[in-house]
């Protein structure tokens, strides 16, 4: 009998081997392992895990079906709340959401909710289990801008309620940040993202690619000329931030956004594609979030020695514990309590190094994290040929600047009500990174859900 206080371990690709390839790191559970892990769930009547889930999945409900081996039924339970379970099962920070509320976790390991969700979703994709669609449409037309997690969720929820939904995507591929931002080794594009978007199409959602709202057409034109009764803006946050230090415009300095887009969307990691990428021999990634880990682990796989340069300590790293653990296992070097002062440039305009300073932690700042302060006289230089800035992103101002009456805040984010996504403009709703700035996939999905609810409340009147 397995120890119920310990979770069933999940199989992973060996660290040395995976550091040289772009195949998925985590193999996930098989049916036997999933059923064994599901048996650890206490099936609480007042389930705290549901409170921790931004899209309120009936977690004990789907896990009890897994426990009995009814995987298709488990998928139906998840499908009531989430259109993207195979994606969420992989990239959602369960450890700080549903799993940190798990009662089993008080005395032992919490139930592996994320790995069970992934198993159910992968089973549904492999066995082509269809989502439950609306019996008939209700005649109301809704436009969704952006095919990232918030747009896909909003579109899926509205389609299930019978709305005629069209998603407009600026890029040539569907998926938003799921295809351009998250690497193949964490989220496979063909096996998972493409197939999960197909499930949204099966609900009746239409998609149009290469449509840049604010250039190709505007929100006002969609409503006035194409008869869309409501619009949801889920256009994400694709505008990278920089530090503003000397040398930042040198050749060999990238935003993590550009670096990851070249590799993930444009397949620069694959020799059979022509997309150029500066692989670099010695790379510094500045930042400590999930995007920084993704950029660092990508550069490592392209053959570089990689350093994460972060101004706080390991305890304050915003990245998921699992991502930091995987990065270390693969050989990424962490230069913590270290902050860049200047990027050093050679006579030809290329990066040759970085001047940094040691930091120590002072009093907590507004975010609750201890504020880093410089240690006087502790500057030193690191020899480098590539620097990747991973300091967060803000929304592209194009939509806001071409839409009359749409209010934004000082960070250029669209102002929207949290509970229903309503913006300052009538019948226009928004959610995800376009509203919050860069955040997680699951929070964007929660906002897409709220937007769908707001649109349904408006149009069903």
Short mmCIF file of N, CA, C and O in Angstrom, two decimals, residues 29-161:
data_model
loop_
_atom_site.label_atom_id
_atom_site.label_comp_id
_atom_site.label_asym_id
_atom_site.label_seq_id
_atom_site.Cartn_x
_atom_site.Cartn_y
_atom_site.Cartn_z
N UNK A 29 1.51 11.53 -15.77
CA UNK A 29 1.08 10.24 -15.24
C UNK A 29 0.53 9.34 -16.34
O UNK A 29 -0.02 9.82 -17.33
N UNK A 30 0.64 8.01 -16.13
CA UNK A 30 -0.16 7.07 -16.92
C UNK A 30 -1.45 6.80 -16.13
O UNK A 30 -1.62 7.32 -15.01
N UNK A 31 -2.35 5.97 -16.67
CA UNK A 31 -3.66 5.80 -16.03
C UNK A 31 -3.54 5.20 -14.63
O UNK A 31 -4.20 5.66 -13.68
N UNK A 32 -2.67 4.23 -14.49
CA UNK A 32 -2.50 3.56 -13.20
C UNK A 32 -1.99 4.54 -12.14
O UNK A 32 -2.51 4.61 -11.02
N UNK A 33 -0.98 5.35 -12.52
CA UNK A 33 -0.42 6.34 -11.59
C UNK A 33 -1.47 7.39 -11.23
O UNK A 33 -1.59 7.81 -10.07
N UNK A 34 -2.24 7.82 -12.25
CA UNK A 34 -3.26 8.85 -12.02
C UNK A 34 -4.33 8.35 -11.05
O UNK A 34 -4.74 9.07 -10.14
N UNK A 35 -4.77 7.10 -11.24
CA UNK A 35 -5.80 6.54 -10.35
C UNK A 35 -5.27 6.41 -8.92
O UNK A 35 -5.98 6.68 -7.95
N UNK A 36 -4.00 6.05 -8.81
CA UNK A 36 -3.38 5.91 -7.49
C UNK A 36 -3.26 7.28 -6.79
O UNK A 36 -3.54 7.41 -5.60
N UNK A 37 -2.87 8.30 -7.55
CA UNK A 37 -2.77 9.65 -6.99
C UNK A 37 -4.16 10.18 -6.63
O UNK A 37 -4.36 10.81 -5.58
N UNK A 38 -5.15 9.91 -7.49
CA UNK A 38 -6.53 10.38 -7.24
C UNK A 38 -7.09 9.78 -5.95
O UNK A 38 -7.88 10.41 -5.26
N UNK A 39 -6.66 8.56 -5.63
CA UNK A 39 -7.15 7.88 -4.41
C UNK A 39 -6.69 8.61 -3.14
O UNK A 39 -7.24 8.39 -2.06
N UNK A 40 -5.69 9.50 -3.25
CA UNK A 40 -5.23 10.27 -2.09
C UNK A 40 -6.18 11.42 -1.75
O UNK A 40 -6.12 11.98 -0.66
N UNK A 41 -7.06 11.80 -2.69
CA UNK A 41 -7.98 12.94 -2.48
C UNK A 41 -9.00 12.58 -1.41
O UNK A 41 -9.60 11.51 -1.44
N UNK A 42 -9.23 13.50 -0.48
CA UNK A 42 -10.17 13.27 0.62
C UNK A 42 -11.62 13.58 0.23
O UNK A 42 -12.53 13.36 1.02
N UNK A 43 -11.80 14.11 -1.00
CA UNK A 43 -13.14 14.45 -1.50
C UNK A 43 -13.89 15.33 -0.49
O UNK A 43 -15.03 15.04 -0.11
N UNK A 44 -13.24 16.40 -0.05
CA UNK A 44 -13.80 17.28 0.99
C UNK A 44 -15.15 17.84 0.56
O UNK A 44 -15.34 18.21 -0.60
N UNK A 45 -16.07 17.92 1.51
CA UNK A 45 -17.40 18.48 1.21
C UNK A 45 -17.27 19.98 0.93
O UNK A 45 -17.82 20.50 -0.02
N UNK A 46 -16.50 20.68 1.79
CA UNK A 46 -16.28 22.11 1.59
C UNK A 46 -14.88 22.28 1.00
O UNK A 46 -13.94 22.60 1.69
N UNK A 47 -14.78 22.03 -0.31
CA UNK A 47 -13.45 21.89 -0.95
C UNK A 47 -12.75 23.24 -1.11
O UNK A 47 -13.17 24.08 -1.90
N UNK A 48 -11.68 23.42 -0.35
CA UNK A 48 -10.91 24.66 -0.41
C UNK A 48 -10.16 24.80 -1.74
O UNK A 48 -9.87 25.90 -2.19
N UNK A 49 -9.83 23.65 -2.35
CA UNK A 49 -9.06 23.69 -3.60
C UNK A 49 -9.81 24.45 -4.70
O UNK A 49 -9.21 25.15 -5.51
N UNK A 50 -11.17 24.32 -4.69
CA UNK A 50 -11.97 25.02 -5.72
C UNK A 50 -11.82 26.53 -5.54
O UNK A 50 -11.70 27.27 -6.52
N UNK A 51 -11.78 26.97 -4.27
CA UNK A 51 -11.60 28.41 -3.99
C UNK A 51 -10.27 28.90 -4.54
O UNK A 51 -10.13 30.06 -4.93
N UNK A 52 -9.26 28.03 -4.55
CA UNK A 52 -7.93 28.42 -5.03
C UNK A 52 -7.79 28.42 -6.54
O UNK A 52 -6.78 28.88 -7.07
N UNK A 53 -8.81 27.93 -7.25
CA UNK A 53 -8.74 27.83 -8.72
C UNK A 53 -9.39 29.06 -9.36
O UNK A 53 -10.58 29.29 -9.16
N UNK A 54 -8.64 29.85 -10.13
CA UNK A 54 -9.21 31.06 -10.76
C UNK A 54 -10.38 30.79 -11.70
O UNK A 54 -11.16 31.69 -11.98
N UNK A 55 -10.53 29.55 -12.21
CA UNK A 55 -11.69 29.25 -13.07
C UNK A 55 -12.67 28.30 -12.38
O UNK A 55 -13.60 27.79 -13.01
N UNK A 56 -12.46 28.08 -11.08
CA UNK A 56 -13.41 27.31 -10.24
C UNK A 56 -13.77 25.93 -10.78
O UNK A 56 -14.95 25.56 -10.83
N UNK A 57 -12.77 25.16 -11.18
CA UNK A 57 -13.01 23.78 -11.61
C UNK A 57 -13.51 22.97 -10.41
O UNK A 57 -13.03 23.16 -9.29
N UNK A 58 -14.46 22.08 -10.65
CA UNK A 58 -14.93 21.17 -9.58
C UNK A 58 -13.86 20.09 -9.40
O UNK A 58 -13.94 19.00 -9.98
N UNK A 59 -12.85 20.41 -8.59
CA UNK A 59 -11.66 19.56 -8.48
C UNK A 59 -11.98 18.20 -7.85
O UNK A 59 -11.64 17.16 -8.44
N UNK A 60 -12.66 18.14 -6.69
CA UNK A 60 -12.99 16.82 -6.14
C UNK A 60 -13.88 16.01 -7.08
O UNK A 60 -13.77 14.78 -7.15
N UNK A 61 -14.73 16.72 -7.85
CA UNK A 61 -15.63 16.04 -8.80
C UNK A 61 -14.87 15.31 -9.89
O UNK A 61 -15.12 14.13 -10.15
N UNK A 62 -13.88 15.99 -10.50
CA UNK A 62 -13.15 15.31 -11.58
C UNK A 62 -12.19 14.25 -11.02
O UNK A 62 -12.00 13.18 -11.61
N UNK A 63 -11.61 14.54 -9.82
CA UNK A 63 -10.65 13.58 -9.25
C UNK A 63 -11.36 12.28 -8.84
O UNK A 63 -10.82 11.19 -9.03
N UNK A 64 -12.60 12.40 -8.32
CA UNK A 64 -13.31 11.17 -7.93
C UNK A 64 -13.62 10.30 -9.15
O UNK A 64 -13.63 9.07 -9.07
N UNK A 65 -13.82 10.93 -10.33
CA UNK A 65 -14.02 10.16 -11.57
C UNK A 65 -12.72 9.47 -12.00
O UNK A 65 -12.74 8.32 -12.44
N UNK A 66 -11.59 10.17 -11.83
CA UNK A 66 -10.28 9.57 -12.17
C UNK A 66 -10.04 8.35 -11.27
O UNK A 66 -9.59 7.29 -11.72
N UNK A 67 -10.35 8.50 -9.99
CA UNK A 67 -10.16 7.43 -9.02
C UNK A 67 -10.90 6.16 -9.44
O UNK A 67 -10.41 5.04 -9.26
N UNK A 68 -12.10 6.33 -10.05
CA UNK A 68 -12.90 5.19 -10.51
C UNK A 68 -12.51 4.73 -11.92
O UNK A 68 -13.08 3.78 -12.44
N UNK A 69 -11.57 5.47 -12.55
CA UNK A 69 -11.15 5.10 -13.91
C UNK A 69 -12.06 5.65 -15.00
O UNK A 69 -11.93 5.29 -16.17
N UNK A 70 -12.99 6.57 -14.63
CA UNK A 70 -13.91 7.16 -15.62
C UNK A 70 -13.30 8.44 -16.18
O UNK A 70 -13.72 9.55 -15.83
N UNK A 71 -12.35 8.29 -17.07
CA UNK A 71 -11.57 9.46 -17.51
C UNK A 71 -12.41 10.40 -18.38
O UNK A 71 -12.30 11.62 -18.28
N UNK A 72 -13.28 9.83 -19.21
CA UNK A 72 -14.12 10.67 -20.07
C UNK A 72 -15.07 11.53 -19.22
O UNK A 72 -15.28 12.70 -19.50
N UNK A 73 -15.61 10.94 -18.17
CA UNK A 73 -16.49 11.70 -17.25
C UNK A 73 -15.69 12.80 -16.54
O UNK A 73 -16.19 13.91 -16.35
N UNK A 74 -14.46 12.47 -16.15
CA UNK A 74 -13.60 13.47 -15.51
C UNK A 74 -13.38 14.66 -16.44
O UNK A 74 -13.42 15.83 -16.01
N UNK A 75 -13.18 14.38 -17.74
CA UNK A 75 -12.98 15.44 -18.74
C UNK A 75 -14.22 16.32 -18.86
O UNK A 75 -14.12 17.54 -18.98
N UNK A 76 -15.39 15.70 -18.79
CA UNK A 76 -16.64 16.48 -18.87
C UNK A 76 -16.76 17.44 -17.68
O UNK A 76 -17.20 18.57 -17.83
N UNK A 77 -16.37 16.95 -16.50
CA UNK A 77 -16.43 17.81 -15.30
C UNK A 77 -15.50 19.01 -15.47
O UNK A 77 -15.89 20.15 -15.23
N UNK A 78 -14.26 18.76 -15.92
CA UNK A 78 -13.30 19.86 -16.12
C UNK A 78 -13.82 20.80 -17.21
O UNK A 78 -13.75 22.02 -17.07
N UNK A 79 -14.39 20.22 -18.28
CA UNK A 79 -14.88 20.99 -19.43
C UNK A 79 -15.97 21.99 -19.09
O UNK A 79 -16.17 22.97 -19.80
N UNK A 80 -16.67 21.76 -17.99
CA UNK A 80 -17.70 22.73 -17.56
C UNK A 80 -17.07 24.06 -17.17
O UNK A 80 -17.71 25.10 -17.25
N UNK A 81 -15.81 24.04 -16.75
CA UNK A 81 -15.16 25.26 -16.25
C UNK A 81 -13.96 25.72 -17.08
O UNK A 81 -13.61 26.90 -17.05
N UNK A 82 -13.29 24.81 -17.78
CA UNK A 82 -12.05 25.17 -18.46
C UNK A 82 -12.02 24.63 -19.89
O UNK A 82 -12.33 23.46 -20.12
N UNK A 83 -11.63 25.52 -20.82
CA UNK A 83 -11.50 25.11 -22.23
C UNK A 83 -10.08 24.64 -22.54
O UNK A 83 -9.84 24.09 -23.61
N UNK A 84 -9.13 24.84 -21.59
CA UNK A 84 -7.71 24.58 -21.90
C UNK A 84 -7.03 23.72 -20.83
O UNK A 84 -5.95 24.07 -20.34
N UNK A 85 -7.59 22.57 -20.46
CA UNK A 85 -7.01 21.81 -19.34
C UNK A 85 -5.63 21.21 -19.61
O UNK A 85 -4.82 21.11 -18.69
N UNK A 86 -5.33 20.83 -20.85
CA UNK A 86 -4.00 20.26 -21.13
C UNK A 86 -2.91 21.32 -21.01
O UNK A 86 -1.78 21.04 -20.64
N UNK A 87 -3.30 22.57 -21.32
CA UNK A 87 -2.36 23.69 -21.18
C UNK A 87 -2.19 24.03 -19.69
O UNK A 87 -1.08 24.12 -19.18
N UNK A 88 -3.33 24.19 -18.99
CA UNK A 88 -3.27 24.55 -17.56
C UNK A 88 -2.57 23.49 -16.73
O UNK A 88 -1.83 23.82 -15.80
N UNK A 89 -2.83 22.23 -17.04
CA UNK A 89 -2.19 21.15 -16.30
C UNK A 89 -0.68 21.23 -16.36
O UNK A 89 0.03 20.73 -15.49
N UNK A 90 -0.16 21.92 -17.41
CA UNK A 90 1.29 22.04 -17.58
C UNK A 90 1.86 23.34 -17.03
O UNK A 90 2.94 23.35 -16.45
N UNK A 91 1.19 24.47 -17.26
CA UNK A 91 1.84 25.76 -16.97
C UNK A 91 1.21 26.54 -15.82
O UNK A 91 1.72 27.59 -15.44
N UNK A 92 0.14 26.04 -15.24
CA UNK A 92 -0.54 26.75 -14.16
C UNK A 92 0.25 26.60 -12.85
O UNK A 92 0.72 25.50 -12.55
N UNK A 93 0.41 27.68 -12.05
CA UNK A 93 1.14 27.54 -10.79
C UNK A 93 0.26 26.93 -9.68
O UNK A 93 -0.10 27.58 -8.71
N UNK A 94 -0.08 25.66 -9.84
CA UNK A 94 -1.00 25.00 -8.89
C UNK A 94 -0.50 25.09 -7.45
O UNK A 94 -1.30 25.19 -6.52
N UNK A 95 0.83 25.06 -7.30
CA UNK A 95 1.39 25.02 -5.93
C UNK A 95 1.01 26.27 -5.12
O UNK A 95 0.99 26.23 -3.89
N UNK A 96 0.69 27.38 -5.80
CA UNK A 96 0.30 28.60 -5.05
C UNK A 96 -1.19 28.87 -5.19
O UNK A 96 -1.68 29.91 -4.74
N UNK A 97 -1.93 27.93 -5.80
CA UNK A 97 -3.37 28.13 -5.99
C UNK A 97 -4.15 26.95 -5.40
O UNK A 97 -4.28 26.84 -4.19
N UNK A 98 -4.64 26.05 -6.23
CA UNK A 98 -5.48 24.95 -5.73
C UNK A 98 -4.73 24.04 -4.75
O UNK A 98 -5.24 23.68 -3.69
N UNK A 99 -3.49 23.68 -5.09
CA UNK A 99 -2.76 22.70 -4.27
C UNK A 99 -2.37 23.26 -2.91
O UNK A 99 -2.27 22.51 -1.93
N UNK A 100 -2.16 24.58 -2.81
CA UNK A 100 -1.77 25.14 -1.51
C UNK A 100 -2.98 25.19 -0.57
O UNK A 100 -2.82 25.39 0.64
N UNK A 101 -4.18 24.99 -1.10
CA UNK A 101 -5.39 24.95 -0.25
C UNK A 101 -5.77 23.51 0.12
O UNK A 101 -6.71 23.28 0.88
N UNK A 102 -5.09 22.53 -0.48
CA UNK A 102 -5.47 21.12 -0.32
C UNK A 102 -5.28 20.67 1.14
O UNK A 102 -4.20 20.82 1.72
N UNK A 103 -6.35 20.10 1.73
CA UNK A 103 -6.32 19.66 3.13
C UNK A 103 -5.31 18.52 3.33
O UNK A 103 -4.64 18.44 4.36
N UNK A 104 -5.17 17.67 2.33
CA UNK A 104 -4.19 16.57 2.39
C UNK A 104 -2.78 17.14 2.62
O UNK A 104 -1.93 16.50 3.22
N UNK A 105 -2.56 18.37 2.14
CA UNK A 105 -1.24 18.99 2.24
C UNK A 105 -0.88 19.48 3.63
O UNK A 105 0.27 19.89 3.87
N UNK A 106 -1.83 19.45 4.59
CA UNK A 106 -1.51 19.93 5.94
C UNK A 106 -0.51 19.00 6.63
O UNK A 106 0.45 19.44 7.24
N UNK A 107 -0.72 17.70 6.49
CA UNK A 107 0.18 16.74 7.14
C UNK A 107 1.12 16.03 6.16
O UNK A 107 2.05 15.37 6.57
N UNK A 108 0.82 16.11 4.88
CA UNK A 108 1.67 15.44 3.89
C UNK A 108 1.77 16.28 2.63
O UNK A 108 1.65 17.50 2.68
N UNK A 109 2.00 15.62 1.49
CA UNK A 109 2.02 16.33 0.20
C UNK A 109 0.59 16.60 -0.25
O UNK A 109 -0.27 15.73 -0.13
N UNK A 110 0.32 17.80 -0.79
CA UNK A 110 -1.00 18.02 -1.38
C UNK A 110 -1.21 17.09 -2.57
O UNK A 110 -0.23 16.58 -3.15
N UNK A 111 -2.46 16.85 -2.93
CA UNK A 111 -2.76 16.03 -4.12
C UNK A 111 -2.20 16.74 -5.36
O UNK A 111 -2.29 17.96 -5.47
N UNK A 112 -1.63 15.99 -6.30
CA UNK A 112 -1.09 16.56 -7.55
C UNK A 112 -2.22 16.92 -8.51
O UNK A 112 -2.42 16.25 -9.53
N UNK A 113 -2.95 17.98 -8.17
CA UNK A 113 -4.15 18.35 -8.94
C UNK A 113 -3.77 18.67 -10.40
O UNK A 113 -4.42 18.23 -11.34
N UNK A 114 -2.68 19.44 -10.56
CA UNK A 114 -2.27 19.84 -11.91
C UNK A 114 -1.90 18.66 -12.79
O UNK A 114 -2.28 18.58 -13.96
N UNK A 115 -1.16 17.70 -12.22
CA UNK A 115 -0.73 16.53 -13.01
C UNK A 115 -1.94 15.65 -13.35
O UNK A 115 -1.98 15.02 -14.41
N UNK A 116 -2.94 15.62 -12.46
CA UNK A 116 -4.17 14.85 -12.75
C UNK A 116 -4.98 15.54 -13.84
O UNK A 116 -5.51 14.88 -14.75
N UNK A 117 -5.06 16.86 -13.78
CA UNK A 117 -5.76 17.61 -14.83
C UNK A 117 -5.10 17.36 -16.19
O UNK A 117 -5.77 17.12 -17.19
N UNK A 118 -3.78 17.42 -16.19
CA UNK A 118 -3.03 17.18 -17.43
C UNK A 118 -3.30 15.76 -17.97
O UNK A 118 -3.52 15.58 -19.18
N UNK A 119 -3.29 14.77 -17.08
CA UNK A 119 -3.54 13.39 -17.52
C UNK A 119 -4.91 13.27 -18.18
O UNK A 119 -5.04 12.69 -19.27
N UNK A 120 -5.94 13.83 -17.54
CA UNK A 120 -7.31 13.75 -18.08
C UNK A 120 -7.39 14.45 -19.44
O UNK A 120 -7.96 13.91 -20.40
N UNK A 121 -6.80 15.64 -19.52
CA UNK A 121 -6.85 16.42 -20.77
C UNK A 121 -6.09 15.72 -21.90
O UNK A 121 -6.57 15.67 -23.04
N UNK A 122 -4.91 15.16 -21.59
CA UNK A 122 -4.14 14.44 -22.61
C UNK A 122 -4.90 13.22 -23.10
O UNK A 122 -4.89 12.89 -24.30
N UNK A 123 -5.56 12.53 -22.18
CA UNK A 123 -6.38 11.36 -22.54
C UNK A 123 -7.48 11.79 -23.51
O UNK A 123 -7.74 11.12 -24.51
N UNK A 124 -8.11 12.93 -23.22
CA UNK A 124 -9.19 13.43 -24.09
C UNK A 124 -8.66 13.80 -25.48
O UNK A 124 -9.31 13.52 -26.49
N UNK A 125 -7.46 14.39 -25.53
CA UNK A 125 -6.87 14.75 -26.83
C UNK A 125 -6.49 13.49 -27.62
O UNK A 125 -6.76 13.39 -28.82
N UNK A 126 -5.88 12.52 -26.92
CA UNK A 126 -5.44 11.28 -27.60
C UNK A 126 -6.63 10.46 -28.10
O UNK A 126 -6.54 9.80 -29.13
N UNK A 127 -7.74 10.50 -27.36
CA UNK A 127 -8.91 9.71 -27.74
C UNK A 127 -9.99 10.52 -28.43
O UNK A 127 -11.10 10.04 -28.65
N UNK A 128 -9.64 11.77 -28.80
CA UNK A 128 -10.53 12.68 -29.52
C UNK A 128 -11.93 12.76 -28.90
O UNK A 128 -12.95 12.63 -29.58
N UNK A 129 -11.97 12.97 -27.58
CA UNK A 129 -13.26 13.14 -26.90
C UNK A 129 -13.74 14.56 -27.17
O UNK A 129 -13.00 15.53 -26.96
N UNK A 130 -14.95 14.69 -27.68
CA UNK A 130 -15.47 15.99 -28.11
C UNK A 130 -16.01 16.79 -26.91
O UNK A 130 -16.64 16.23 -26.03
N UNK A 131 -15.80 18.13 -26.92
CA UNK A 131 -16.42 18.95 -25.88
C UNK A 131 -17.94 19.06 -26.14
O UNK A 131 -18.39 18.85 -27.27
N UNK A 132 -18.70 19.38 -25.10
CA UNK A 132 -20.16 19.49 -25.25
C UNK A 132 -20.48 20.89 -25.77
O UNK A 132 -20.21 21.89 -25.12
N UNK A 133 -21.07 20.96 -27.01
CA UNK A 133 -21.36 22.27 -27.60
C UNK A 133 -22.84 22.62 -27.46
O UNK A 133 -23.66 21.77 -27.11
N UNK A 134 -23.16 23.89 -27.73
CA UNK A 134 -24.54 24.35 -27.64
C UNK A 134 -25.39 23.66 -28.70
O UNK A 134 -24.92 23.40 -29.81
N UNK A 135 -26.65 23.37 -28.37
CA UNK A 135 -27.54 22.70 -29.34
C UNK A 135 -27.85 23.60 -30.52
O UNK A 135 -27.93 23.17 -31.66
N UNK A 136 -28.06 24.91 -30.25
CA UNK A 136 -28.28 25.85 -31.36
C UNK A 136 -27.74 27.23 -30.99
O UNK A 136 -27.54 27.52 -29.80
N UNK A 137 -27.48 28.08 -32.00
CA UNK A 137 -26.95 29.42 -31.71
C UNK A 137 -28.13 30.35 -31.38
O UNK A 137 -29.27 30.10 -31.78
N UNK A 138 -27.80 31.43 -30.66
CA UNK A 138 -28.86 32.37 -30.25
C UNK A 138 -28.94 33.62 -31.12
O UNK A 138 -29.71 34.53 -30.84
N UNK A 139 -28.08 33.67 -32.19
CA UNK A 139 -28.17 34.78 -33.13
C UNK A 139 -27.37 36.02 -32.74
O UNK A 139 -27.29 36.98 -33.50
N UNK A 140 -26.75 36.03 -31.55
CA UNK A 140 -25.96 37.19 -31.12
C UNK A 140 -24.50 37.02 -31.54
O UNK A 140 -23.90 35.97 -31.30
N UNK A 141 -23.94 38.07 -32.17
CA UNK A 141 -22.55 38.02 -32.65
C UNK A 141 -21.60 38.72 -31.67
O UNK A 141 -21.86 39.86 -31.28
N UNK A 142 -20.52 38.04 -31.31
CA UNK A 142 -19.52 38.60 -30.40
C UNK A 142 -18.13 38.48 -31.04
O UNK A 142 -17.80 37.43 -31.60
N UNK A 143 -17.34 39.56 -30.96
CA UNK A 143 -15.95 39.53 -31.44
C UNK A 143 -15.01 39.41 -30.26
O UNK A 143 -15.22 40.05 -29.22
N UNK A 144 -14.00 38.57 -30.41
CA UNK A 144 -12.95 38.43 -29.38
C UNK A 144 -11.62 38.80 -30.03
O UNK A 144 -11.28 38.29 -31.10
N UNK A 145 -10.88 39.70 -29.39
CA UNK A 145 -9.60 40.16 -29.94
C UNK A 145 -8.47 39.46 -29.20
O UNK A 145 -8.28 39.65 -28.00
N UNK A 146 -7.74 38.61 -29.93
CA UNK A 146 -6.63 37.87 -29.35
C UNK A 146 -6.99 36.42 -29.07
O UNK A 146 -8.06 36.13 -28.53
N UNK A 147 -6.11 35.50 -29.47
CA UNK A 147 -6.39 34.07 -29.28
C UNK A 147 -5.49 33.45 -28.22
O UNK A 147 -5.17 32.27 -28.27
N UNK A 148 -5.09 34.28 -27.24
CA UNK A 148 -4.35 33.76 -26.09
C UNK A 148 -5.33 33.17 -25.08
O UNK A 148 -6.50 32.96 -25.37
N UNK A 149 -4.84 32.89 -23.86
CA UNK A 149 -5.69 32.20 -22.89
C UNK A 149 -6.99 32.91 -22.52
O UNK A 149 -8.02 32.27 -22.36
N UNK A 150 -6.95 34.26 -22.39
CA UNK A 150 -8.20 34.94 -22.01
C UNK A 150 -9.19 34.94 -23.16
O UNK A 150 -10.39 34.68 -22.97
N UNK A 151 -8.70 35.19 -24.39
CA UNK A 151 -9.58 35.19 -25.56
C UNK A 151 -10.19 33.82 -25.84
O UNK A 151 -11.39 33.70 -26.10
N UNK A 152 -9.36 32.78 -25.76
CA UNK A 152 -9.86 31.41 -26.02
C UNK A 152 -10.91 31.01 -24.98
O UNK A 152 -11.92 30.39 -25.31
N UNK A 153 -10.67 31.39 -23.71
CA UNK A 153 -11.62 31.03 -22.65
C UNK A 153 -12.94 31.76 -22.82
O UNK A 153 -14.01 31.16 -22.72
N UNK A 154 -12.85 33.07 -23.08
CA UNK A 154 -14.06 33.86 -23.29
C UNK A 154 -14.86 33.31 -24.49
O UNK A 154 -16.07 33.11 -24.40
N UNK A 155 -14.15 33.04 -25.59
CA UNK A 155 -14.80 32.52 -26.80
C UNK A 155 -15.47 31.17 -26.54
O UNK A 155 -16.61 30.94 -26.94
N UNK A 156 -14.74 30.28 -25.85
CA UNK A 156 -15.29 28.95 -25.55
C UNK A 156 -16.53 29.01 -24.68
O UNK A 156 -17.54 28.35 -24.96
N UNK A 157 -16.48 29.84 -23.62
CA UNK A 157 -17.63 29.97 -22.72
C UNK A 157 -18.85 30.53 -23.45
O UNK A 157 -19.98 30.07 -23.25
N UNK A 158 -18.63 31.56 -24.30
CA UNK A 158 -19.75 32.16 -25.02
C UNK A 158 -20.33 31.20 -26.06
O UNK A 158 -21.55 31.12 -26.22
N UNK A 159 -19.45 30.44 -26.74
CA UNK A 159 -19.92 29.47 -27.73
C UNK A 159 -20.80 28.40 -27.07
O UNK A 159 -21.82 27.98 -27.63
N UNK A 160 -20.41 27.98 -25.86
CA UNK A 160 -21.21 26.97 -25.14
C UNK A 160 -22.60 27.51 -24.79
O UNK A 160 -23.55 26.74 -24.64
N UNK A 161 -22.71 28.85 -24.68
CA UNK A 161 -24.00 29.48 -24.39
C UNK A 161 -24.79 29.81 -25.66
O UNK A 161 -25.88 30.38 -25.60
#
